[in-house]
Coordinates of N, CA and C in Angstrom, one line a residue:
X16 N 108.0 142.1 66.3 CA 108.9 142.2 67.4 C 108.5 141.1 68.4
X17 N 109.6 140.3 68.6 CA 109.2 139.2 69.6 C 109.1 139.9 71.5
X18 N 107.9 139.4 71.7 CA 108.0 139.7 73.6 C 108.0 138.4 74.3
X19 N 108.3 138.7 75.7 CA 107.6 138.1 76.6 C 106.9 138.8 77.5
X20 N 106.2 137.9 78.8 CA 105.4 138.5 79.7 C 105.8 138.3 80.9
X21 N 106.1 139.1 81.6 CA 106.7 139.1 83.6 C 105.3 139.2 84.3
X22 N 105.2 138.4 85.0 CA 104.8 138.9 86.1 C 104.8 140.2 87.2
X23 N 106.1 140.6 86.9 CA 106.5 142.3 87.6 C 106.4 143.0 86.6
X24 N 107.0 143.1 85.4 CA 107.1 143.9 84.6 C 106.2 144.2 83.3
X25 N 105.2 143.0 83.2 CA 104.4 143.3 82.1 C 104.9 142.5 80.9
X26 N 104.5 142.9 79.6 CA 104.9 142.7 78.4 C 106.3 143.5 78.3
X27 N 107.2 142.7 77.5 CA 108.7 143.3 77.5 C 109.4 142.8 75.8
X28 N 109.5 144.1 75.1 CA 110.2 143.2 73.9 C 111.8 142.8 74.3
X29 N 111.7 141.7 73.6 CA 112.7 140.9 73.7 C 114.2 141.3 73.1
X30 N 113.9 142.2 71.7 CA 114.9 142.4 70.6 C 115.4 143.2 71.4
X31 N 116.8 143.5 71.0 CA 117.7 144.1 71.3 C 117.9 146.0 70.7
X32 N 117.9 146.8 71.6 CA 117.3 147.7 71.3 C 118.0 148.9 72.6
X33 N 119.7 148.2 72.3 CA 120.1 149.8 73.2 C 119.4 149.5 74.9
X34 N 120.4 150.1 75.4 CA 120.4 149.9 77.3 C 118.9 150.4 77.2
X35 N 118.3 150.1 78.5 CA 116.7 150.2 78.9 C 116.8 149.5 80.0
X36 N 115.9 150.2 81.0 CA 115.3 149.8 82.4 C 113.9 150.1 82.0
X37 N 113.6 149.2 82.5 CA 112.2 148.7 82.5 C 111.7 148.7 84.0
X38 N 110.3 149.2 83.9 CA 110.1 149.6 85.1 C 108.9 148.4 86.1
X39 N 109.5 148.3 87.4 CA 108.4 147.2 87.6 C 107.9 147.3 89.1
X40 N 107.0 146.5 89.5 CA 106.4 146.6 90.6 C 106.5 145.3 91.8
X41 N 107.0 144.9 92.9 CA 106.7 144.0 93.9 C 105.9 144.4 95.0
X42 N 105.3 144.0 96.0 CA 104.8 143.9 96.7 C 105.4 143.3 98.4
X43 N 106.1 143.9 99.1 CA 106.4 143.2 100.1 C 105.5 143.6 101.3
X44 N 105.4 142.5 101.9 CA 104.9 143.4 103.5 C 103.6 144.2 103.1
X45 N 102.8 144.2 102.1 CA 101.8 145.2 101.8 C 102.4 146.5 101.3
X46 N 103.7 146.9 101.3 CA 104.4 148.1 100.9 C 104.8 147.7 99.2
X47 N 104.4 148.3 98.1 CA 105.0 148.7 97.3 C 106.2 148.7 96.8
X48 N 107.5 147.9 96.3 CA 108.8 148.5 96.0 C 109.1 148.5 94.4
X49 N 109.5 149.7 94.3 CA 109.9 149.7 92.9 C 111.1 148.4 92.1
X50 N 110.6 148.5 91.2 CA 111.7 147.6 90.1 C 112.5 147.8 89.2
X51 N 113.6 147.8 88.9 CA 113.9 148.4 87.6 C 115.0 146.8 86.6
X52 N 114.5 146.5 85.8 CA 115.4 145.3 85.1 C 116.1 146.4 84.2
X53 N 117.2 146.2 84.5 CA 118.1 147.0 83.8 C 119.1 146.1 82.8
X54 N 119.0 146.3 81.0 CA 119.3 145.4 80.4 C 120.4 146.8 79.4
X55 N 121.8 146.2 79.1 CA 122.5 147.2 78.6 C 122.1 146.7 77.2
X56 N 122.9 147.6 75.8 CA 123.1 147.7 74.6 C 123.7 146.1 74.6
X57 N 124.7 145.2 75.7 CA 125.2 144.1 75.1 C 124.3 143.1 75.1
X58 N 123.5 143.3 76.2 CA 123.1 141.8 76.8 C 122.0 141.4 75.6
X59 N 121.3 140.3 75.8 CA 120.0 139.8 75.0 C 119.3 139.0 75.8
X60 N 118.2 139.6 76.3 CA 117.7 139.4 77.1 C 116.4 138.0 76.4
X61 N 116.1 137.6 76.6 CA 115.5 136.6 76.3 C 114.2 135.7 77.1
X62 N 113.0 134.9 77.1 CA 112.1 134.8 77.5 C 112.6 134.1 78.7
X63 N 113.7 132.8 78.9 CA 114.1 132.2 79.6 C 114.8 133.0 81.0
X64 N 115.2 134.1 80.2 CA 115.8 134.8 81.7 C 114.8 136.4 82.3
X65 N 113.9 136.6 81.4 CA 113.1 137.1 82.1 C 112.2 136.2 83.3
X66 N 111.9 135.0 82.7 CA 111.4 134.2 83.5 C 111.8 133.9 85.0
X67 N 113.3 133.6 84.7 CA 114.0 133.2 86.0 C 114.2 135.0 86.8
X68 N 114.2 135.9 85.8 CA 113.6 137.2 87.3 C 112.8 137.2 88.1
X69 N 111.6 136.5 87.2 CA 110.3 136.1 88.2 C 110.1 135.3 89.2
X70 N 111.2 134.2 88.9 CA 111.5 133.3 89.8 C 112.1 133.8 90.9
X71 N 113.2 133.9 90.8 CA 114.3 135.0 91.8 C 113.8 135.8 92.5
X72 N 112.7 136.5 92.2 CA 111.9 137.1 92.9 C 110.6 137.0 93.6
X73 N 110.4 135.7 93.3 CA 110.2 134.8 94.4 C 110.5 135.0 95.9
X74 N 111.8 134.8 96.1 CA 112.3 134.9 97.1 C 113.0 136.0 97.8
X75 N 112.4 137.5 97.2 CA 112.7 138.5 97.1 C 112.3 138.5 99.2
X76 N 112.1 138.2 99.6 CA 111.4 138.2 101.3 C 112.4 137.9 102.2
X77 N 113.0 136.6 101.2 CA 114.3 136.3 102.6 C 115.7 136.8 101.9
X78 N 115.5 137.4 100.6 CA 117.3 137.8 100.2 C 117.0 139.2 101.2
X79 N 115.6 139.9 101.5 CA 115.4 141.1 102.4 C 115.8 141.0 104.1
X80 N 115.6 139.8 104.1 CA 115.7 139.4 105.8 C 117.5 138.9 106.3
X81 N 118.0 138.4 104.8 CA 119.6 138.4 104.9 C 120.6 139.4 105.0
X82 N 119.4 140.4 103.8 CA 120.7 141.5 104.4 C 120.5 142.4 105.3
X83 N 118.9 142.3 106.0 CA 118.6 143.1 107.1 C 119.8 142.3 108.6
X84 N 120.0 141.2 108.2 CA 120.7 140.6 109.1 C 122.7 141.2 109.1
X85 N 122.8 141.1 107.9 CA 124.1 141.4 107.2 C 124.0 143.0 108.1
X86 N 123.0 143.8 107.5 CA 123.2 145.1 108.1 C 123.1 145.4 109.9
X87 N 122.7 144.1 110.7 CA 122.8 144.0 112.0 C 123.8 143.6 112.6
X88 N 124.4 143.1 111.6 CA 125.9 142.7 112.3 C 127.0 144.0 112.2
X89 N 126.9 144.6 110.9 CA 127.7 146.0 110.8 C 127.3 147.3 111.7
X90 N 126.3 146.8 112.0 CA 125.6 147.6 113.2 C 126.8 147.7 114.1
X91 N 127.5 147.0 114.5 CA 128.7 146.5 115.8 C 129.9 146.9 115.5
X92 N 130.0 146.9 114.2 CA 131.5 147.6 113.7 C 131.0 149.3 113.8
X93 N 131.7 150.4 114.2 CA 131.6 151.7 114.3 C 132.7 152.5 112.7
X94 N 133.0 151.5 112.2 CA 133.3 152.3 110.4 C 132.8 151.4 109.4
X95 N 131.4 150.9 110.0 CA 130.8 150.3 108.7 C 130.2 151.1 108.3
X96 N 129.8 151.0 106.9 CA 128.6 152.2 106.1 C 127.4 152.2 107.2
X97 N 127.0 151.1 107.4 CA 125.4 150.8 107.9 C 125.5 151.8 109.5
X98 N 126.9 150.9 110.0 CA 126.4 151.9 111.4 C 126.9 153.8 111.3
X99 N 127.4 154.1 110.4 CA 127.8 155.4 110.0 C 126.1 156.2 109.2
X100 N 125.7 155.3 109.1 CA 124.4 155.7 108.3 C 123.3 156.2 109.6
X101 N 123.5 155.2 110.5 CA 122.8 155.1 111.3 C 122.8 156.4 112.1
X102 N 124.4 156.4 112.6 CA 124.5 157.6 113.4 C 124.4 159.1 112.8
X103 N 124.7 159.1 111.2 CA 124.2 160.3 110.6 C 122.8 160.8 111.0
X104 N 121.7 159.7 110.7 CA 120.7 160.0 110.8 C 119.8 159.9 111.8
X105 N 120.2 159.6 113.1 CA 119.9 159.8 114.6 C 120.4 160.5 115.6
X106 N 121.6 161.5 114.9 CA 122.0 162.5 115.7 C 120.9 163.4 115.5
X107 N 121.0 164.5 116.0 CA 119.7 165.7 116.0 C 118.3 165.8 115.3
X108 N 118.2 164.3 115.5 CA 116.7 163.6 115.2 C 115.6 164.6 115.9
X109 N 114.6 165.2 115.7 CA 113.9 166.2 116.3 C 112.7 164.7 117.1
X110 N 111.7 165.0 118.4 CA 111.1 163.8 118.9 C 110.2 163.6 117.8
X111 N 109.7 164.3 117.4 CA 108.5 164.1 116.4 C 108.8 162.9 115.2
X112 N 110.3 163.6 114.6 CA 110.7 162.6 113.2 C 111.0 161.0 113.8
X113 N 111.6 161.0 115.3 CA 112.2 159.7 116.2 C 110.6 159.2 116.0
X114 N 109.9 159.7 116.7 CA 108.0 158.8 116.3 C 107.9 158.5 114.7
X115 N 107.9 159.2 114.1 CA 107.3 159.3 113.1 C 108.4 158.0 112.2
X116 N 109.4 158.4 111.7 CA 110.1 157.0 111.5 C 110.5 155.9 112.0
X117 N 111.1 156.1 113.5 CA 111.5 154.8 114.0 C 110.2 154.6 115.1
X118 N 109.3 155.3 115.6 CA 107.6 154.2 116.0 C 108.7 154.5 118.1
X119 N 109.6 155.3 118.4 CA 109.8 155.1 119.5 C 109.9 156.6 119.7
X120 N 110.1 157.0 121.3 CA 109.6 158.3 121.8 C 111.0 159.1 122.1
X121 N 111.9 159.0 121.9 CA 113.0 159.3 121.7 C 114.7 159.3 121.2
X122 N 115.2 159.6 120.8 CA 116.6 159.2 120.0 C 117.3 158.3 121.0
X123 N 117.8 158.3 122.1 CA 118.1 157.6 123.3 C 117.5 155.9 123.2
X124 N 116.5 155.8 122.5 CA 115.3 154.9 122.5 C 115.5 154.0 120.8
X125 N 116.4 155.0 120.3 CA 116.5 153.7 119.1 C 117.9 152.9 118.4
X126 N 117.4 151.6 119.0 CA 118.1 150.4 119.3 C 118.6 149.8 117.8
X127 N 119.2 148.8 117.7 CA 119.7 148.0 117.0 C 118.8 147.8 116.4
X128 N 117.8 147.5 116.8 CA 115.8 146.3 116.7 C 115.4 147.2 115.8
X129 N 115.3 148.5 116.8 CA 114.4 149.7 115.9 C 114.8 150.0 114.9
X130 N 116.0 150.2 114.9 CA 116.6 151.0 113.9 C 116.3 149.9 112.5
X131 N 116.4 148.6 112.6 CA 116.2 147.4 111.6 C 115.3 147.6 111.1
X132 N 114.0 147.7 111.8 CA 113.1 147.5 111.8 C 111.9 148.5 111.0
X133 N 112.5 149.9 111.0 CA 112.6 151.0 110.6 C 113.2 151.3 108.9
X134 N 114.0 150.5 108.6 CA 115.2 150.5 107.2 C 113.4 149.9 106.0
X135 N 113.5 150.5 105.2 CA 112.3 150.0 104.1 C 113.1 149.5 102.9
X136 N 112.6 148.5 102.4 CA 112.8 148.1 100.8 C 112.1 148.9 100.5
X137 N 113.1 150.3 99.3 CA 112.7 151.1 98.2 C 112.9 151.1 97.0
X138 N 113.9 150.0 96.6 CA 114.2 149.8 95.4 C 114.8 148.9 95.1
X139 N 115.0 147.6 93.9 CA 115.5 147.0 93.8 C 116.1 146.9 92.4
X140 N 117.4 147.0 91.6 CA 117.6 146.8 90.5 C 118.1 145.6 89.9
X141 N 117.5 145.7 89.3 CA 118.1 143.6 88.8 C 118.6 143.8 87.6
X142 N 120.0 142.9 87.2 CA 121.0 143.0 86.1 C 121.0 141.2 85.8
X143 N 120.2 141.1 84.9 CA 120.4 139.8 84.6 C 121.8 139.0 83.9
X144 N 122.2 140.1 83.3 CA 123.6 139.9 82.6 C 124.8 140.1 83.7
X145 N 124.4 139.6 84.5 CA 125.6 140.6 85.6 C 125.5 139.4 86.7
X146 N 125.8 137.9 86.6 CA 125.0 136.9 87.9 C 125.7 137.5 89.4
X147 N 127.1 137.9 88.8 CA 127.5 138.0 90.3 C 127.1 139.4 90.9
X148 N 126.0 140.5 90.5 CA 125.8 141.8 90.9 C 124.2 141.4 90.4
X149 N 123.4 140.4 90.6 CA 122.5 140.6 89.7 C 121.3 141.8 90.8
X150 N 121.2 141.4 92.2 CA 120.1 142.0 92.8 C 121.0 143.3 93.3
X151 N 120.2 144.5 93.1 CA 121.2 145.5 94.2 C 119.8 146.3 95.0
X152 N 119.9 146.0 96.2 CA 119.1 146.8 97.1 C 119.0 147.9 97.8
X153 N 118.2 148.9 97.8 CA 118.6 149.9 98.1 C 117.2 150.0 99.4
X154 N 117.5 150.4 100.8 CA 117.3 150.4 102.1 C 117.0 152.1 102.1
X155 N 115.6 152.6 102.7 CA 115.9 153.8 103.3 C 114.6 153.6 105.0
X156 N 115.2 155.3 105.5 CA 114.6 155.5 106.4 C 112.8 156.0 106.1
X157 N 112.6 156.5 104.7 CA 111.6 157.0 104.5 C 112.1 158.8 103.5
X158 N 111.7 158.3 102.2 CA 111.7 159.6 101.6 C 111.4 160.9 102.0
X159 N 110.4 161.1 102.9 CA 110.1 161.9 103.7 C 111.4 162.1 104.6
X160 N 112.5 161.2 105.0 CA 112.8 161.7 105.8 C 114.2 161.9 105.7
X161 N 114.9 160.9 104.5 CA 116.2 161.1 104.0 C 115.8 160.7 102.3
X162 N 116.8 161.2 101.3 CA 117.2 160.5 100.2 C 118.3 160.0 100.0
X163 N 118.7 159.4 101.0 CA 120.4 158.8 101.2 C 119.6 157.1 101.5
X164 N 120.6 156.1 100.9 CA 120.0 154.8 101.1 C 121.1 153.9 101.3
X165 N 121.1 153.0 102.5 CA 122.0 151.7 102.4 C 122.1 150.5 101.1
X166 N 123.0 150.4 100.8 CA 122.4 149.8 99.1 C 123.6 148.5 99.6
X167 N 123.1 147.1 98.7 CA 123.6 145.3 99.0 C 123.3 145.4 97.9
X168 N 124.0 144.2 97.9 CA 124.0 143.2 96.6 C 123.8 142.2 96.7
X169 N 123.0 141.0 95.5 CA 123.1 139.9 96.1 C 123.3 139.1 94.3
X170 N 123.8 138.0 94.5 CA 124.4 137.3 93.4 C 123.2 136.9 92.8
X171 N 123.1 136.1 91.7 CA 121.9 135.3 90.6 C 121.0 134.2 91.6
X172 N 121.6 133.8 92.4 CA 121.6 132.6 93.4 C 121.3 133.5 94.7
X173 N 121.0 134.6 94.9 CA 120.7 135.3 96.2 C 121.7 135.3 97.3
X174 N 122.8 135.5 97.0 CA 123.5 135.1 98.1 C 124.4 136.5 98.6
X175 N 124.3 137.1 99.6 CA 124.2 138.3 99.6 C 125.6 138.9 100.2
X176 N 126.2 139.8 99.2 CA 127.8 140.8 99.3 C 128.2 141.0 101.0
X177 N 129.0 141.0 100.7 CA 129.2 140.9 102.3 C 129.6 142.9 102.5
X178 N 129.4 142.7 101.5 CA 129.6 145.0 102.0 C 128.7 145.3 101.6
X179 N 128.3 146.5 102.5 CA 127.0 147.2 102.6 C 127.5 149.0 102.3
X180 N 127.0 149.7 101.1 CA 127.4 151.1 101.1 C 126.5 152.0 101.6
X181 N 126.4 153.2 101.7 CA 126.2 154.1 102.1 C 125.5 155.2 100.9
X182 N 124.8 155.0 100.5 CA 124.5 156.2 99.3 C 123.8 157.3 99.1

């Protein structure tokens, strides 16, 4: 059985062998985010485009910091996912959880900044077969404190969906 080797993902056989996610690891910011390469029954995934995962993920820092931006601008619209997410989860915020996730001393107290600032990379799914859906990111407040997540996309080239959902 032919493999290759990822840098995220380890050793990975190459043959074709029925849908599989493969499970992987990055490192941002000192935090941990999960990986998942998700390859269907059609695709054939190959050493050349495992590689270029590795690459692409590379720059896994600033496709994070575009769509933290993308999600500051929806911040301003009041029926975007991002700012409906927001106000879900800052209405009857108790003071303790306002400290404990957003780092400020009361719900009154969390801003645009904070609120950004606050959002974690917890997962990222990569679809190699897929260039125009290849990254999908999924944004939370903290497991501990929701399992609902702001989720983007960003193309083969990083270039990131201009809608942000709610999930």
């Amino acid at each position: 059985m032919e493999t290759a080797v990822s840098q995220h993902f380890g050793e990975i056989a190459l043959a074709p062998g029925g849908g599989r996610a493969v499970a992987g690891r990055f490192t941002l910011d000192g935090v941990p985010v999960e990986l998942d390469l998700n390859i269907t029954a059609q695709d054939r995934l190959d050493e050349a485009a495992l590689h270029k995962v590795d690459y692409r993920l590379r720059f896994l820092p600033e496709l994070v910091e575009s769509v933290r931006e993308l999600i500051g601008q929806q911040l301003e619209d009041a029926d975007s996912a991002a700012e409906q997410y927001r106000r879900f989860h800052c209405q009857n915020v108790d003071d303790g959880e306002v400290r404990s996730v957003f780092g400020v001393d009361r719900a009154q107290d969390i801003t645009d900044e904070v609120f950004l600032k606050a959002l974690r990379l917890a997962h990222v799914g990569i679809f190699p077969a897929q260039p125009e859906r290849y990254f999908v990111l999924d944004f939370t407040l903290g497991e501990h404190f929701t399992d609902e997540v702001l989720v983007a996309a960003a193309d083969a080239d990083g270039v990131v969906d201009d809608e942000v959902l709610w999930d």
